[in-house]
Amino acid sequence: MPCYGWCRFPQIKKRGIMKIISTEPSQVLASRVADALKTTIIDVKFSRFPDGELYLCANELDEDMVIVGSVVDSDSLIQLVLLIDACEGLTNQLVIPYMGYARQDKRFKAGEPVSARAISRVLSRGVDRCITVNIHDKKVLSYFDIPASDVSLARDIGTHIKSMGFIDPLILAPDDGADAFAKAVAACGSWDHDHLDKTRISGDEVRMAPRTLSAADRSVVIVDDIISTGGTIATAASMLREQGACDVFAACVHGVLTGGAFARLKASGIHEVVCSDTIERGCSGFSAADRIAEALLR
Ligand code: R5P
């Protein structure tokens, strides 16, 4: 079926149309991917058996399927496994916008599983290729038994920061591990970037400050792949305010926001917290849909 109407991805004219199907937690993002590709999202009935087991039934499947589902908890993982099975025998591309368990990417001590590998193996079965979004560590891609690639939302965070109208913001990574990500975000506006260094002052006192630049009299945007408990960024924000930052903002790809993280961040003086829709939240301020659509057409 050819692309109809206006389409921001002309490549889609060159190949058959894909149909999108998603788990419950990823239905908004999946619909945006469908819109970006000018295709349709399939209606799925989700329910539970009386004993609590999950059930689903897809209304109509097609030959070329895109299965979208973030692993945000155990139920979402099971829904993804069930959807893949429902699409058995079709050409299936799997999109995992947020891959929970990816941070347990090695055996930290004897007796532990390599959870990222276990999940990757399970989700490889019945799938032709997999796309992730800002996966915590790209080495996890090698755990899949199928071709797997990752897309980055650095430029989407950059575009969002631009839309906020800052004058000369300082883009900060919370640690050196996120420095490359902060650099990629900063490149969108030719802004300064740096990462926070942690200095232990005493047994229970830590000081966090930008490694080389000063935050004084500047708007600071702390960027990271994940905000989980918000602990790292909340501590950093309080200290940056003490160091004279005008305003502190936080932007991440995956808003895990566990255990009251959003309130913790606001209480620490962060002006605004924004994440993408890889996990659908009230503070999802930009979408992963275009980057996913581009990757699907590649
Ligand atoms: C860690 O390596 C990640 O990139 C994040 O920095 C981390 O998950 C954030 O955790 P939290 O929000 O709990 O401080």
Short mmCIF file of C-alpha atoms and ligand atoms in Angstrom, two decimals:
data_model
loop_
_atom_site.label_atom_id
_atom_site.label_comp_id
_atom_site.label_asym_id
_atom_site.label_seq_id
_atom_site.Cartn_x
_atom_site.Cartn_y
_atom_site.Cartn_z
CA MET A 1 0.00 0.00 0.00
CA PRO A 2 1.54 3.35 -0.93
CA CYS A 3 1.95 6.24 1.47
CA TYR A 4 -1.13 8.43 1.35
CA GLY A 5 -1.36 12.14 2.05
CA TRP A 6 1.44 14.16 3.63
CA CYS A 7 4.24 12.07 5.07
CA ARG A 8 7.38 13.37 6.74
CA PHE A 9 9.22 10.19 5.80
CA PRO A 10 9.23 9.91 1.98
CA GLN A 11 11.27 6.67 2.22
CA ILE A 12 8.07 4.89 3.19
CA LYS A 13 6.93 5.08 -0.42
CA LYS A 14 9.77 2.74 -1.32
CA ARG A 15 8.68 -0.18 0.84
CA GLY A 16 5.50 -1.84 1.95
CA ILE A 17 3.62 -0.27 4.80
CA MET A 18 4.19 -1.59 8.30
CA LYS A 19 1.41 -1.95 10.83
CA ILE A 20 2.05 -1.00 14.43
CA ILE A 21 0.98 -2.99 17.45
CA SER A 22 1.79 -2.12 21.04
CA THR A 23 1.57 -3.11 24.66
CA GLU A 24 -0.73 -1.07 26.92
CA PRO A 25 1.98 1.13 28.50
CA SER A 26 3.38 2.18 25.08
CA GLN A 27 0.16 2.88 23.20
CA VAL A 28 0.60 6.67 22.95
CA LEU A 29 4.16 6.46 21.63
CA ALA A 30 3.17 3.60 19.29
CA SER A 31 0.33 5.75 17.89
CA ARG A 32 2.79 8.58 17.30
CA VAL A 33 5.10 6.18 15.44
CA ALA A 34 2.10 5.09 13.34
CA ASP A 35 1.28 8.75 12.61
CA ALA A 36 4.90 9.48 11.67
CA LEU A 37 4.84 6.57 9.22
CA LYS A 38 1.31 7.33 8.04
CA THR A 39 0.25 3.84 8.90
CA THR A 40 -2.25 2.35 11.32
CA ILE A 41 -2.06 1.02 14.83
CA ILE A 42 -3.82 -2.25 15.44
CA ASP A 43 -6.56 -2.50 18.02
CA VAL A 44 -5.69 -5.02 20.74
CA LYS A 45 -7.99 -6.22 23.47
CA PHE A 46 -6.16 -6.50 26.81
CA SER A 47 -7.65 -8.21 29.83
CA ARG A 48 -6.87 -10.69 32.59
CA PHE A 49 -8.04 -14.19 33.34
CA PRO A 50 -9.76 -14.58 36.74
CA ASP A 51 -6.48 -15.86 38.25
CA GLY A 52 -4.67 -12.67 37.21
CA GLU A 53 -2.89 -14.03 34.13
CA LEU A 54 -2.63 -11.57 31.26
CA TYR A 55 -4.61 -12.07 28.06
CA LEU A 56 -4.60 -10.19 24.78
CA CYS A 57 -6.12 -10.55 21.35
CA ALA A 58 -5.15 -8.49 18.30
CA ASN A 59 -8.00 -7.45 16.06
CA GLU A 60 -6.18 -7.80 12.75
CA LEU A 61 -2.57 -8.55 11.89
CA ASP A 62 -0.55 -7.85 8.76
CA GLU A 63 2.50 -9.38 7.10
CA ASP A 64 4.85 -6.61 8.16
CA MET A 65 4.51 -5.83 11.86
CA VAL A 66 6.20 -3.38 14.21
CA ILE A 67 5.76 -4.41 17.83
CA VAL A 68 6.29 -1.54 20.27
CA GLY A 69 6.63 -2.06 24.00
CA SER A 70 8.69 -0.58 26.79
CA VAL A 71 9.68 -2.95 29.55
CA VAL A 72 8.57 -0.89 32.54
CA ASP A 73 7.54 -3.77 34.82
CA SER A 74 6.90 -7.51 34.76
CA ASP A 75 3.41 -7.20 33.24
CA SER A 76 4.66 -5.08 30.34
CA LEU A 77 7.35 -7.69 29.67
CA ILE A 78 4.75 -10.47 29.58
CA GLN A 79 2.51 -8.40 27.28
CA LEU A 80 5.47 -7.97 24.93
CA VAL A 81 6.19 -11.71 24.93
CA LEU A 82 2.50 -12.43 24.24
CA LEU A 83 2.33 -9.87 21.41
CA ILE A 84 5.41 -11.37 19.75
CA ASP A 85 3.77 -14.77 19.95
CA ALA A 86 0.50 -13.40 18.54
CA CYS A 87 2.54 -12.14 15.56
CA GLU A 88 4.18 -15.55 14.99
CA GLY A 89 5.14 -16.24 11.37
CA LEU A 90 4.97 -12.59 10.31
CA THR A 91 7.85 -10.21 9.60
CA ASN A 92 8.34 -8.64 12.98
CA GLN A 93 10.39 -5.65 13.98
CA LEU A 94 10.54 -5.07 17.71
CA VAL A 95 10.89 -1.60 19.25
CA ILE A 96 11.78 -1.47 22.94
CA PRO A 97 11.64 2.25 23.76
CA TYR A 98 12.69 1.73 27.39
CA MET A 99 14.34 -1.54 28.26
CA GLY A 100 13.99 -2.20 31.94
CA TYR A 101 16.55 -4.65 33.40
CA ALA A 102 19.21 -3.23 31.04
CA ARG A 103 21.19 -1.79 33.96
CA GLN A 104 21.89 -5.30 35.31
CA ASP A 105 24.15 -5.86 32.31
CA LYS A 106 26.72 -8.00 34.05
CA ARG A 107 27.05 -10.32 37.01
CA PHE A 108 28.10 -7.96 39.79
CA LYS A 109 28.44 -10.86 42.22
CA ALA A 110 28.22 -14.63 42.05
CA GLY A 111 24.71 -15.99 41.96
CA GLU A 112 23.19 -13.04 40.12
CA PRO A 113 21.65 -13.26 36.64
CA VAL A 114 22.77 -11.05 33.78
CA SER A 115 19.21 -9.76 33.60
CA ALA A 116 19.75 -7.67 30.44
CA ARG A 117 20.93 -10.80 28.62
CA ALA A 118 18.03 -12.91 29.92
CA ILE A 119 15.47 -10.33 28.72
CA SER A 120 17.22 -9.88 25.35
CA ARG A 121 17.20 -13.61 24.68
CA VAL A 122 13.51 -13.96 25.52
CA LEU A 123 12.57 -11.01 23.30
CA SER A 124 14.68 -12.19 20.35
CA ARG A 125 12.53 -15.24 19.66
CA GLY A 126 10.10 -14.67 16.77
CA VAL A 127 11.54 -11.27 15.92
CA ASP A 128 13.61 -10.25 12.87
CA ARG A 129 15.30 -7.19 14.29
CA CYS A 130 15.18 -4.96 17.33
CA ILE A 131 15.46 -1.21 17.93
CA THR A 132 16.10 0.33 21.34
CA VAL A 133 16.22 3.98 22.44
CA ASN A 134 19.19 5.26 24.46
CA ILE A 135 19.82 1.87 25.94
CA HIS A 136 21.84 2.19 29.12
CA ASP A 137 24.91 0.53 27.60
CA LYS A 138 25.20 -0.43 23.93
CA LYS A 139 26.92 -3.67 24.86
CA VAL A 140 23.43 -4.97 25.77
CA LEU A 141 22.61 -4.95 22.03
CA SER A 142 24.99 -7.89 21.58
CA TYR A 143 22.86 -9.95 23.97
CA PHE A 144 20.05 -10.13 21.40
CA ASP A 145 20.11 -13.16 19.08
CA ILE A 146 18.95 -10.90 16.22
CA PRO A 147 20.32 -7.65 14.72
CA ALA A 148 19.75 -4.89 17.27
CA SER A 149 20.45 -1.17 17.05
CA ASP A 150 19.96 1.87 19.26
CA VAL A 151 18.72 5.38 18.48
CA SER A 152 19.48 8.48 20.53
CA LEU A 153 17.11 11.28 21.50
CA ALA A 154 19.96 13.75 22.19
CA ARG A 155 18.83 16.00 19.35
CA ASP A 156 15.19 15.82 20.50
CA ILE A 157 16.22 16.95 23.98
CA GLY A 158 18.25 19.70 22.27
CA THR A 159 15.22 20.78 20.25
CA HIS A 160 13.11 20.83 23.41
CA ILE A 161 15.70 22.96 25.22
CA LYS A 162 15.72 25.36 22.25
CA SER A 163 11.95 25.69 22.48
CA MET A 164 12.31 26.81 26.09
CA GLY A 165 14.06 29.99 24.95
CA PHE A 166 17.14 29.92 27.20
CA ILE A 167 19.93 32.38 26.60
CA ASP A 168 23.24 30.55 26.70
CA PRO A 169 22.29 27.56 28.91
CA LEU A 170 24.93 25.27 30.42
CA ILE A 171 24.23 21.62 29.60
CA LEU A 172 25.49 19.37 32.37
CA ALA A 173 25.86 15.61 32.64
CA PRO A 174 25.50 14.27 36.20
CA ASP A 175 28.69 12.21 35.79
CA ASP A 176 31.44 11.60 33.25
CA GLY A 177 29.58 8.52 31.94
CA ALA A 178 26.86 10.82 30.58
CA ASP A 179 29.33 13.39 29.21
CA ALA A 180 29.04 12.24 25.57
CA PHE A 181 25.26 12.50 25.82
CA ALA A 182 25.46 16.05 27.23
CA LYS A 183 27.89 16.94 24.45
CA ALA A 184 25.46 15.67 21.80
CA VAL A 185 22.59 17.64 23.37
CA ALA A 186 24.72 20.79 23.61
CA ALA A 187 25.73 20.48 19.95
CA CYS A 188 22.11 21.22 18.96
CA GLY A 189 22.49 24.83 20.09
CA SER A 190 26.28 25.24 20.22
CA TRP A 191 25.88 25.53 23.99
CA ASP A 192 28.53 24.93 26.66
CA HIS A 193 28.59 21.53 28.25
CA ASP A 194 30.36 19.92 31.14
CA HIS A 195 29.85 17.15 33.65
CA LEU A 196 29.56 17.16 37.40
CA ASP A 197 32.45 16.01 39.54
CA LYS A 198 31.79 14.55 42.95
CA THR A 199 34.28 15.36 45.72
CA ARG A 200 33.98 13.66 49.08
CA ILE A 201 34.42 16.34 51.76
CA SER A 202 33.91 14.01 54.72
CA GLY A 203 32.34 10.65 55.55
CA ASP A 204 28.83 11.90 54.92
CA GLU A 205 29.44 15.06 52.91
CA VAL A 206 29.82 15.21 49.14
CA ARG A 207 30.29 18.27 46.94
CA MET A 208 29.11 18.27 43.33
CA ALA A 209 30.21 20.98 40.89
CA PRO A 210 30.84 21.27 37.15
CA ARG A 211 34.29 19.92 36.34
CA THR A 212 35.61 22.97 34.50
CA LEU A 213 32.89 25.60 34.03
CA SER A 214 31.04 27.74 36.58
CA ALA A 215 27.28 27.49 37.02
CA ALA A 216 27.05 30.96 38.57
CA ASP A 217 24.44 33.23 36.95
CA ARG A 218 23.55 30.62 34.34
CA SER A 219 20.55 28.51 33.52
CA VAL A 220 21.65 24.92 33.88
CA VAL A 221 20.04 21.92 32.21
CA ILE A 222 21.10 18.57 33.66
CA VAL A 223 20.64 15.82 31.06
CA ASP A 224 20.80 12.06 31.53
CA ASP A 225 19.51 8.88 29.94
CA ILE A 226 17.45 7.83 32.98
CA ILE A 227 16.01 9.58 36.00
CA SER A 228 15.16 6.79 38.40
CA THR A 229 14.96 7.87 42.07
CA GLY A 230 16.07 11.36 41.09
CA GLY A 231 18.62 11.23 43.92
CA THR A 232 21.65 12.14 41.81
CA ILE A 233 20.02 15.10 40.09
CA ALA A 234 18.26 16.41 43.24
CA THR A 235 21.57 16.56 45.12
CA ALA A 236 23.29 18.20 42.15
CA ALA A 237 20.49 20.78 41.75
CA SER A 238 20.69 21.91 45.39
CA MET A 239 24.45 22.35 45.10
CA LEU A 240 24.26 24.17 41.77
CA ARG A 241 21.79 26.62 43.29
CA GLU A 242 24.27 27.20 46.14
CA GLN A 243 26.92 27.84 43.50
CA GLY A 244 24.77 30.62 42.03
CA ALA A 245 22.93 28.94 39.15
CA CYS A 246 19.86 31.04 38.21
CA ASP A 247 17.63 28.11 37.39
CA VAL A 248 18.15 24.36 37.17
CA PHE A 249 16.22 22.15 34.76
CA ALA A 250 16.37 18.39 34.26
CA ALA A 251 15.79 16.53 31.01
CA CYS A 252 16.11 12.82 30.40
CA VAL A 253 15.09 10.20 27.89
CA HIS A 254 13.54 7.68 30.27
CA GLY A 255 11.47 9.06 33.14
CA VAL A 256 11.46 6.03 35.40
CA LEU A 257 10.64 8.41 38.28
CA THR A 258 10.34 5.83 40.99
CA GLY A 259 9.46 6.41 44.66
CA GLY A 260 8.29 10.02 44.42
CA ALA A 261 11.19 11.13 42.23
CA PHE A 262 9.29 13.93 40.49
CA ALA A 263 8.32 15.55 43.81
CA ARG A 264 11.87 15.05 45.14
CA LEU A 265 13.28 16.88 42.13
CA LYS A 266 10.82 19.75 42.43
CA ALA A 267 11.51 20.01 46.16
CA SER A 268 15.23 20.27 45.43
CA GLY A 269 14.54 23.47 43.48
CA ILE A 270 14.44 22.12 39.94
CA HIS A 271 12.34 24.41 37.83
CA GLU A 272 11.14 21.84 35.33
CA VAL A 273 11.59 18.12 34.79
CA VAL A 274 10.98 16.75 31.33
CA CYS A 275 11.31 13.28 29.81
CA SER A 276 10.37 11.62 26.54
CA ASP A 277 7.46 9.27 25.99
CA THR A 278 9.54 6.07 26.06
CA ILE A 279 7.81 5.81 29.42
CA GLU A 280 4.53 7.70 29.18
CA ARG A 281 4.41 10.28 31.96
CA GLY A 282 2.66 13.53 32.76
CA CYS A 283 6.00 15.26 32.21
CA SER A 284 6.66 13.62 28.81
CA GLY A 285 7.48 16.75 26.85
CA PHE A 286 8.94 15.36 23.64
CA SER A 287 8.55 12.17 21.68
CA ALA A 288 10.80 9.34 20.53
CA ALA A 289 8.44 8.68 17.60
CA ASP A 290 10.39 10.38 14.81
CA ARG A 291 13.69 8.75 15.75
CA ILE A 292 12.00 5.33 15.93
CA ALA A 293 10.25 5.90 12.59
CA GLU A 294 13.56 6.83 10.95
CA ALA A 295 15.20 3.69 12.34
CA LEU A 296 12.36 1.50 11.11
CA LEU A 297 12.81 2.81 7.58
CA ARG A 298 16.57 2.28 7.62
C1 R5P B 1 23.05 5.61 35.75
O1 R5P B 1 24.04 5.13 35.31
C2 R5P B 1 22.04 6.32 34.92
O2 R5P B 1 22.58 6.90 33.78
C3 R5P B 1 21.34 7.38 35.75
O3 R5P B 1 22.29 8.38 36.07
C4 R5P B 1 20.79 6.78 37.00
O4 R5P B 1 20.00 5.68 36.70
C5 R5P B 1 19.99 7.81 37.76
O5 R5P B 1 19.57 7.23 38.94
P1 R5P B 1 18.83 8.07 40.04
O6 R5P B 1 17.78 8.91 39.38
O7 R5P B 1 18.26 7.02 40.95
O8 R5P B 1 19.84 8.93 40.74
#
